[in-house]
Short mmCIF file of C-alpha atoms in Angstrom, two decimals:
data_model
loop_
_atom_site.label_atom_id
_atom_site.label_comp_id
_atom_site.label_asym_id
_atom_site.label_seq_id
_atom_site.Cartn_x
_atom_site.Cartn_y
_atom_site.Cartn_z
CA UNK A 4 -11.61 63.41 53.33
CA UNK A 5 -8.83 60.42 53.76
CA UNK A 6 -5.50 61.42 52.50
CA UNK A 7 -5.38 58.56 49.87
CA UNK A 8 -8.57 60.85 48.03
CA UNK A 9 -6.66 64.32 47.92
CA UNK A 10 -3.49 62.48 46.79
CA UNK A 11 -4.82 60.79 43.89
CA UNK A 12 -7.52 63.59 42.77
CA UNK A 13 -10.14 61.55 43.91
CA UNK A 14 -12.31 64.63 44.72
CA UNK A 15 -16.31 64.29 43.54
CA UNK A 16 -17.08 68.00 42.38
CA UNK A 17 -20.46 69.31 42.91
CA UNK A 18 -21.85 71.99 40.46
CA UNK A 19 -21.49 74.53 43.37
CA UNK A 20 -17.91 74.29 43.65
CA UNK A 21 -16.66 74.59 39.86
CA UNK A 22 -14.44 77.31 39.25
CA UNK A 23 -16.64 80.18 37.24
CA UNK A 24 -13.51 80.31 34.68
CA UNK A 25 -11.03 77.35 34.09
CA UNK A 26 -7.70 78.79 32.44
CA UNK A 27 -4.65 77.46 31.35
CA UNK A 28 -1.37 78.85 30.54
CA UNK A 29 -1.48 76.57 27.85
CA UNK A 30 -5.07 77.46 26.42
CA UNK A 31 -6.77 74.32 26.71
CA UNK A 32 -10.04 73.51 28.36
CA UNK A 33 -9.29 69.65 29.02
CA UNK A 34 -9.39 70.19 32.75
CA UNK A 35 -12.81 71.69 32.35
CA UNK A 36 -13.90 68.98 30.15
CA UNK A 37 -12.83 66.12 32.48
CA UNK A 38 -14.55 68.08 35.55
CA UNK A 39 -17.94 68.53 33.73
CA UNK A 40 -18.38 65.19 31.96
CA UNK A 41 -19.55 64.12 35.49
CA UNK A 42 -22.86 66.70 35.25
CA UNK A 43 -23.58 64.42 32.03
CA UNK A 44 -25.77 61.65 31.87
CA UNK A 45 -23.81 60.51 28.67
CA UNK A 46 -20.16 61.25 27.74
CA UNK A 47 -20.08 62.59 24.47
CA UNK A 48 -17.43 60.61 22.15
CA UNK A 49 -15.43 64.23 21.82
CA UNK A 50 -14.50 64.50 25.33
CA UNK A 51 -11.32 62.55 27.09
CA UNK A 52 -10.96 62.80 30.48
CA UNK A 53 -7.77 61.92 32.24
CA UNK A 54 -9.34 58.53 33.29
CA UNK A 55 -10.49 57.67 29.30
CA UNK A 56 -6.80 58.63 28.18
CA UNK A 57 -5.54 56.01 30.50
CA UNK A 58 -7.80 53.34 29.38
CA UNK A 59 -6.23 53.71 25.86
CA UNK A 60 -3.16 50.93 26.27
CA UNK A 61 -0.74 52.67 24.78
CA UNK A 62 -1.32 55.77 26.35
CA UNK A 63 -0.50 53.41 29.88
CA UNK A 64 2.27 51.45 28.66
CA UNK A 65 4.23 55.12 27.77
CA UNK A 66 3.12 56.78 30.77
CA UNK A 67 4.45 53.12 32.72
CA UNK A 68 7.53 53.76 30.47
CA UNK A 69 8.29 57.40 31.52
CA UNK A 70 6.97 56.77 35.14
CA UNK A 71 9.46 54.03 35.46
CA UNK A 72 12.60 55.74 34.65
CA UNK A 73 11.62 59.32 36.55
CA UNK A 74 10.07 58.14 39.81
CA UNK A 75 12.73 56.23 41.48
CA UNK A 76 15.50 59.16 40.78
CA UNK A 77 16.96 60.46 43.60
CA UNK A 78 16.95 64.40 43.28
CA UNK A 79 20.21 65.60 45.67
CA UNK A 80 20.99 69.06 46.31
CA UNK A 81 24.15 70.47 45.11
CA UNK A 82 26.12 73.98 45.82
CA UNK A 83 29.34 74.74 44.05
CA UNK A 84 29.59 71.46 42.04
CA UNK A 85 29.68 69.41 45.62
CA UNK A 86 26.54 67.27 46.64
CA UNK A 87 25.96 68.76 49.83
CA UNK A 88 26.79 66.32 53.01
CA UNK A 89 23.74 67.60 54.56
CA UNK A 90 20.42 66.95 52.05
CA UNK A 91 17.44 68.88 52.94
CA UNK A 92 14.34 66.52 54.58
CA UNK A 93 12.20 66.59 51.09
CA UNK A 94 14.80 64.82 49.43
CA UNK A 95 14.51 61.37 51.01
CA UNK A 96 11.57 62.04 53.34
CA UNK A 97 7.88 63.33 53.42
CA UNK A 98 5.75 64.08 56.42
CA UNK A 99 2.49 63.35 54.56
CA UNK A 100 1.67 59.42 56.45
CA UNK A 101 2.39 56.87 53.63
CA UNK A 102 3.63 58.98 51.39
CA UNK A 103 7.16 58.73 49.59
CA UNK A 104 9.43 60.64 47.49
CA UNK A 105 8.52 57.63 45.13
CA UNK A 106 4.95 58.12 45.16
CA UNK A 107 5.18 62.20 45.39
CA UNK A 108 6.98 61.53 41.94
CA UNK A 109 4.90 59.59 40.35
CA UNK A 110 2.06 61.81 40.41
CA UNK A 111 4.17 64.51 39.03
CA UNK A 112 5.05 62.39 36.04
CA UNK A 113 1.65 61.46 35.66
CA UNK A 114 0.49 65.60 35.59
CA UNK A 115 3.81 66.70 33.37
CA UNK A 116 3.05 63.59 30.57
CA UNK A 117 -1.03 64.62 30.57
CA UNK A 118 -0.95 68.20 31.38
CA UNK A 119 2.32 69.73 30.66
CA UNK A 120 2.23 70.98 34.28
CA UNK A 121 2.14 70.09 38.16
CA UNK A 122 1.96 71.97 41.46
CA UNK A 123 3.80 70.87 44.70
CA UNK A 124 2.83 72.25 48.07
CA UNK A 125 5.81 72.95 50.29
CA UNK A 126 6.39 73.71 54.00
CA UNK A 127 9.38 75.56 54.76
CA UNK A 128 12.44 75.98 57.13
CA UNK A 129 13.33 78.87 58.89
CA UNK A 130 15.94 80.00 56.52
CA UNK A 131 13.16 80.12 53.71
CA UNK A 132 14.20 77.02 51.85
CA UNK A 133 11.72 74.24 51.51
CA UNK A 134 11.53 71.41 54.15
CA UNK A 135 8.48 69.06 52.66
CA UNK A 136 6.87 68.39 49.36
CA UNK A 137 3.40 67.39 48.68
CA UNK A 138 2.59 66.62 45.07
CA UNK A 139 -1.38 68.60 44.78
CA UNK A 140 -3.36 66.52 41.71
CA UNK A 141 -4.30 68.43 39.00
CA UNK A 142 -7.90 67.90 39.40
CA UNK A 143 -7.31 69.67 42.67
CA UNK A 144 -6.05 73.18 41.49
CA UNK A 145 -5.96 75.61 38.62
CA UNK A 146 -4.38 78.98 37.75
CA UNK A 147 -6.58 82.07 38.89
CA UNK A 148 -6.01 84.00 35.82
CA UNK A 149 -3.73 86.46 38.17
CA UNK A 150 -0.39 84.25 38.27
CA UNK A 151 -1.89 82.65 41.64
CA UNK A 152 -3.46 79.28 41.85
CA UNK A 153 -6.55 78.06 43.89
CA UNK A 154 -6.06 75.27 45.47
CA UNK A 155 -8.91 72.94 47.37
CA UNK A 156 -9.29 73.13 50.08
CA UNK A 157 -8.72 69.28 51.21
CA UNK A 158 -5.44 69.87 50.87
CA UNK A 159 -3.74 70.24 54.04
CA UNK A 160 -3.44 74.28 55.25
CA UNK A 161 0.22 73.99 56.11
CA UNK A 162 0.85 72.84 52.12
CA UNK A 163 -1.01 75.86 50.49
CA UNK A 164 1.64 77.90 52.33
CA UNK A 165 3.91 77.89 49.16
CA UNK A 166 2.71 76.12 45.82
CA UNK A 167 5.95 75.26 43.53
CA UNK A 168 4.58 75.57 39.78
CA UNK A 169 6.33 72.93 37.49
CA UNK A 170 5.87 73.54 34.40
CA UNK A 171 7.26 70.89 31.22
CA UNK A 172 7.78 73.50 28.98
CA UNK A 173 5.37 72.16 26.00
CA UNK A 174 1.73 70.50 26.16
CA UNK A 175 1.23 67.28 27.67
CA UNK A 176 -0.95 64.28 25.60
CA UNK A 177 -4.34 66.05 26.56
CA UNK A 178 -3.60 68.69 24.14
CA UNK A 179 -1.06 67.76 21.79
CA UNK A 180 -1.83 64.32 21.16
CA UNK A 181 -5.95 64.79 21.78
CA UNK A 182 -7.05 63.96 18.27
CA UNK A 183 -4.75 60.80 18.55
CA UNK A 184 -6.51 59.97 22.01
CA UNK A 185 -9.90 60.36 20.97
CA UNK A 186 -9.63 58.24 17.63
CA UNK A 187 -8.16 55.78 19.57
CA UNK A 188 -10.87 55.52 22.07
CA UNK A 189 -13.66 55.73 19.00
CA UNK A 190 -12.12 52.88 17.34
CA UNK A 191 -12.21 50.92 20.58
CA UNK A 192 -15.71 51.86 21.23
CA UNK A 193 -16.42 50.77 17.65
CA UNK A 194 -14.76 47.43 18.13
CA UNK A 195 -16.27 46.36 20.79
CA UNK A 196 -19.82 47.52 19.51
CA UNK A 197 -18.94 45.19 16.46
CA UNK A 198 -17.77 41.99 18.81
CA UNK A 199 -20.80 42.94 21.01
CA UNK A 200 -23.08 42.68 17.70
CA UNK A 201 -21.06 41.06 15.17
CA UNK A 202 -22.69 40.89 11.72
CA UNK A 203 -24.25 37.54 10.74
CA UNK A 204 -21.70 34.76 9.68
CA UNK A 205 -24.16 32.71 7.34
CA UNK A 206 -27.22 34.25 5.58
CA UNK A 207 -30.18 32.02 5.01
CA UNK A 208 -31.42 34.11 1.84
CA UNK A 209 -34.65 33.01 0.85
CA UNK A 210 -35.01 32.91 -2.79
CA UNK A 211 -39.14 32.38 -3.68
CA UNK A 212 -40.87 35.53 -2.82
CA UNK A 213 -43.88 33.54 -2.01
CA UNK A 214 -42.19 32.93 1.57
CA UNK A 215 -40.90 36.61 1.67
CA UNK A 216 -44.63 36.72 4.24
CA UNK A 217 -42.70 34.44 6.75
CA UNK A 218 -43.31 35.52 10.62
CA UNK A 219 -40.24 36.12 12.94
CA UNK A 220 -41.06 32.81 14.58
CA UNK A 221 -41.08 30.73 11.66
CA UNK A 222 -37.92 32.48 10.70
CA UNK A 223 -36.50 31.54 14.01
CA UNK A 224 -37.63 28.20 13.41
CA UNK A 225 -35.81 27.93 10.47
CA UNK A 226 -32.42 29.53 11.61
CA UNK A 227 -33.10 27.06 14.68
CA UNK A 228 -33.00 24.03 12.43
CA UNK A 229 -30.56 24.79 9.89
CA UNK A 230 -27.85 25.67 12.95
CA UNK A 231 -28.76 22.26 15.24
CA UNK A 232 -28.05 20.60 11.74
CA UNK A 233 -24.68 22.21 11.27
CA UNK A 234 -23.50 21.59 15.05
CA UNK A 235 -23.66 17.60 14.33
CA UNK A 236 -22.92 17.11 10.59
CA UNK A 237 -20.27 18.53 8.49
CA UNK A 238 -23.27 18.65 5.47
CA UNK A 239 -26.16 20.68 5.10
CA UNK A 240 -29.13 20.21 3.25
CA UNK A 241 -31.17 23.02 2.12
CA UNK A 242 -34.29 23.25 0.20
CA UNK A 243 -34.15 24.75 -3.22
CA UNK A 244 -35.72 28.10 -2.04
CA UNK A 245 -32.96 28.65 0.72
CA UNK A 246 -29.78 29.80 -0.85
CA UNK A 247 -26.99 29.39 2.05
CA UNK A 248 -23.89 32.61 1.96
CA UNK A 249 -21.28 32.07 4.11
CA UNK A 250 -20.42 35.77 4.71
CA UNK A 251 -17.16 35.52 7.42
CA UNK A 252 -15.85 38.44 9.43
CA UNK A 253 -12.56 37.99 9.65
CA UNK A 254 -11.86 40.98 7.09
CA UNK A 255 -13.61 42.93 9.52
CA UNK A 256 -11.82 42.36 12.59
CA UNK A 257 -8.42 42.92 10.61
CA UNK A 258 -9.71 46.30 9.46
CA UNK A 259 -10.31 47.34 13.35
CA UNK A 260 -6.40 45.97 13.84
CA UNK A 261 -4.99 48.04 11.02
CA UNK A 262 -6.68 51.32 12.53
CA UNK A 263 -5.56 50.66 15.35
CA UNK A 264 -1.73 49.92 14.54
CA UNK A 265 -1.97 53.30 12.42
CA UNK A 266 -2.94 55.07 15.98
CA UNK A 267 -0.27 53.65 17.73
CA UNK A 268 2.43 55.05 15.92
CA UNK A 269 0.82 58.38 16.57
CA UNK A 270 0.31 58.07 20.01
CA UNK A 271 4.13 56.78 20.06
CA UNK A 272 5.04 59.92 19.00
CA UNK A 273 2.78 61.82 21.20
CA UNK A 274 3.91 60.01 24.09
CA UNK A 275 8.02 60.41 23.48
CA UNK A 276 8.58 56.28 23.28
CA UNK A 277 9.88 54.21 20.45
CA UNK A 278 7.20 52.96 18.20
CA UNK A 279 7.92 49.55 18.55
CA UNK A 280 7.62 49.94 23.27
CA UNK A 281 4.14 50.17 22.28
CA UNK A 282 4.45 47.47 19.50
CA UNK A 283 3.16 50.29 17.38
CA UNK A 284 5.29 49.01 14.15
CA UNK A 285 3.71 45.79 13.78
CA UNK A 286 1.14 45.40 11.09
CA UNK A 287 1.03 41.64 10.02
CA UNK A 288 4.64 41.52 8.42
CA UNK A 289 3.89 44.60 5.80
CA UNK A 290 5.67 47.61 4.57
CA UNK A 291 5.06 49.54 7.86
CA UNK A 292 6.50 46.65 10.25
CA UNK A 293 9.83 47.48 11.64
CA UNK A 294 12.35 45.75 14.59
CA UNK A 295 14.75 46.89 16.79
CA UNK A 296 17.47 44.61 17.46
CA UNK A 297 19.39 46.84 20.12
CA UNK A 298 17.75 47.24 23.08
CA UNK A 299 19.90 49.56 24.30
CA UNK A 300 19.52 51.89 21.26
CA UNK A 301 15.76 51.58 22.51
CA UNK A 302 15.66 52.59 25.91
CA UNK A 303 18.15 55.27 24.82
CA UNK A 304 15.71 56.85 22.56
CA UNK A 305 12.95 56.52 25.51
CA UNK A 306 15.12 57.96 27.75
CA UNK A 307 16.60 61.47 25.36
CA UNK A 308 13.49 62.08 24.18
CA UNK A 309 11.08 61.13 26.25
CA UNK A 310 11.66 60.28 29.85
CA UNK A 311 14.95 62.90 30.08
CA UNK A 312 12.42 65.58 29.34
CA UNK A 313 10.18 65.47 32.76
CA UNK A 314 13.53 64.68 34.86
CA UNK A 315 14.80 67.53 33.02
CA UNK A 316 11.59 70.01 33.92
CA UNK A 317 11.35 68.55 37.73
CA UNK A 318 14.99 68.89 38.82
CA UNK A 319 15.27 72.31 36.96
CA UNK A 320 12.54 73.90 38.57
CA UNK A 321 13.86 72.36 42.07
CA UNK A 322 16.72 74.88 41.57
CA UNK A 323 15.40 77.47 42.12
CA UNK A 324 16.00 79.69 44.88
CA UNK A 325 12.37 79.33 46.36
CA UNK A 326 12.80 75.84 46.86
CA UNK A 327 17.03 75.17 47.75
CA UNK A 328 18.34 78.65 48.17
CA UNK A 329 21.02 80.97 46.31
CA UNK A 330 23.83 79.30 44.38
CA UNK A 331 22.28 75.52 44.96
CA UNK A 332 21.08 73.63 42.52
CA UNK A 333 19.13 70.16 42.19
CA UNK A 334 20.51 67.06 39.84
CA UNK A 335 19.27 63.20 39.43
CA UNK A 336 20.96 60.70 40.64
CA UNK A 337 20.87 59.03 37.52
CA UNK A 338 23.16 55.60 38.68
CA UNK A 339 19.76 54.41 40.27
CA UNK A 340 19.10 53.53 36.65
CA UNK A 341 21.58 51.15 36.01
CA UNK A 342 23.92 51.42 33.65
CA UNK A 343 24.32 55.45 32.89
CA UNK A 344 22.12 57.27 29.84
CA UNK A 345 23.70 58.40 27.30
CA UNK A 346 23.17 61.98 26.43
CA UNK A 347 22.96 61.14 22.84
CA UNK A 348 21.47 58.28 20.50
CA UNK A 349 24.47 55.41 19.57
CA UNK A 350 25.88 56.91 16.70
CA UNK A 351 25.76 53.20 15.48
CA UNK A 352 21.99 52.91 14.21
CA UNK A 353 19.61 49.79 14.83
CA UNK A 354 18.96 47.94 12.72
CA UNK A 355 15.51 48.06 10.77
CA UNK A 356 13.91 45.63 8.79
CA UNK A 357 11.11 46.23 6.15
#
């Protein structure tokens, strides 16, 4: 298997090699879910797998927002309050071919904001302390049930050595923010079956019984004739039995949109973004529609309660003394994000409109 498939999950399982019991520290069965759905001919409208969650845009856009902010951080290793002249190999390096810090992060993003969780696979130095990270997909491990994990096996031996756990500390979107997910992906489904087969624009209703006995083809014939009519004159003439409705489904269409702008602000706060990243407050000018006017109160909220959170879980968990030693510890560089975040929200609000 090429290293591009194990890095990005891209593992086809076979019946054979399904665990016998998926569990979760966080009681969910979405991995088993996504993992099965393949055995199906047809994928029920209840299950979301990874891939389906994605395909829901504002699912992407906050997982683009979060990804953007976390990946390129520089996580530096620090011992009593100094950044150490002397950074261990992981933290600017990896000896997995074409893969960077960069990359290694993003995947962890992408497992913390779905999952709640990720694993890393580490290689060590000699005093113990971790030399090289490998980020392991989620699709390609789960907990044992005995505080172990099993790992597959096209991950690289020397990386199963020593698995770093990495947890977020709460549910990711698969659990938490499911229902939202799944509506959103129904009312997609439903949209498209409607553009796909929209309802008729103009009725022809026939209005003497008598012809009530018409075949399909002389209906056809009819519909034929009456549209050919319409595409070159601006008048119609019908006979007195033929009762023209012009039915529209514009109505329609806006109902799908409304739906849809309800979800968003769910999924918004699912997701840890601002409503309006994932133009989740618009609704055609109504009660609901709100606008920020300072952007930087914006990417402040994105960034304390959203983004700070799996920067928060990664560089914690990095100081521990498995992975840097005794008495070290592991911060982000946050000046790679221009100007500094501020801890909390401007105490000056934005302003909101209604």
């Amino acid at each position: 298997m090429g290293v591009w498939q194990f890095l990005t999950g891209g593992v086809k399982y076979t019946p054979e090699s399904l665990p016998a019991n998926l569990v979760s520290p966080f009681s969910t069965n979405s991995l088993q879910e996504a993992i099965t759905v393949d055995f199906w001919q047809e994928i029920p409208a209840t299950v979301i797998t990874p891939e389906l969650a994605l395909r829901v845009p504002e699912v992407k856009r906050a997982l683009q927002a979060h990804t953007s902010l976390v990946a390129p951080l520089k996580f530096e290793v620090f011992k009593d309050g100094e950044k150490l002249t002397t950074q261990p190999y992981w933290v600017s390096n990896s000896s997995v071919f074409g893969v960077s810090p960069y990359v290694r992060q993003v995947g962890m993003v992408k497992d913390l904001f779905l999952f709640g969780q990720c694993l890393l696979g580490a290689t060590v130095n000699e005093d113990d302390t971790v030399n090289d990270f490998l980020h392991i997909p989620r699709s390609l491990w789960d907990h044992n049930g005995e505080g172990g994990f099993e790992v597959n096996e096209s991950i690289p031996l020397k990386f199963r050595q020593r698995l770093i756990w990495v947890p977020l500390g709460s549910n990711g979107l698969l659990v938490d923010g499911i229902d939202s997910v799944r509506q959103a992906r129904k009312l997609e489904l439903a949209r498209q079956a409607r553009l796909d087969a929209p309802p008729a624009a103009t009725e022809l209703h026939i209005t003497d019984p008598q012809k009530d006995e018409m075949t399909r083809e002389e209906k056809a014939a009819l519909v034929k004739s009456y549209v050919e009519n319409r595409a070159k004159h601006s008048v119609s003439v019908t006979p007195s039995s033929i009762e023209v409705i012009e039915r529209g489904t514009t109505g329609q269409l806006d109902l799908f949109e409304a739906g849809m702008n309800s979800l968003r602000l769910q999924l918004a706060n699912h997701s840890g973004v601002p409503a309006s990243f994932i133009e989740g407050a618009k609704e055609g000018g109504n009660g609901g529609q709100m606008s920020y006017t300072n952007e930087n109160n914006k990417a402040s909220e994105l960034w304390v309660f959203g983004s700070s959170a799996y920067a928060l879980a990664i560089a914690s968990r990095l100081s521990m003394d498995d992975v840097v030693g005794e008495g070290a510890e592991v911060r982000a560089d946050l000046s790679l994000l221009g100007p500094a975040p501020v801890a909390v929200l401007d105490p000056e609000p934005s302003e909101i409109t209604e």
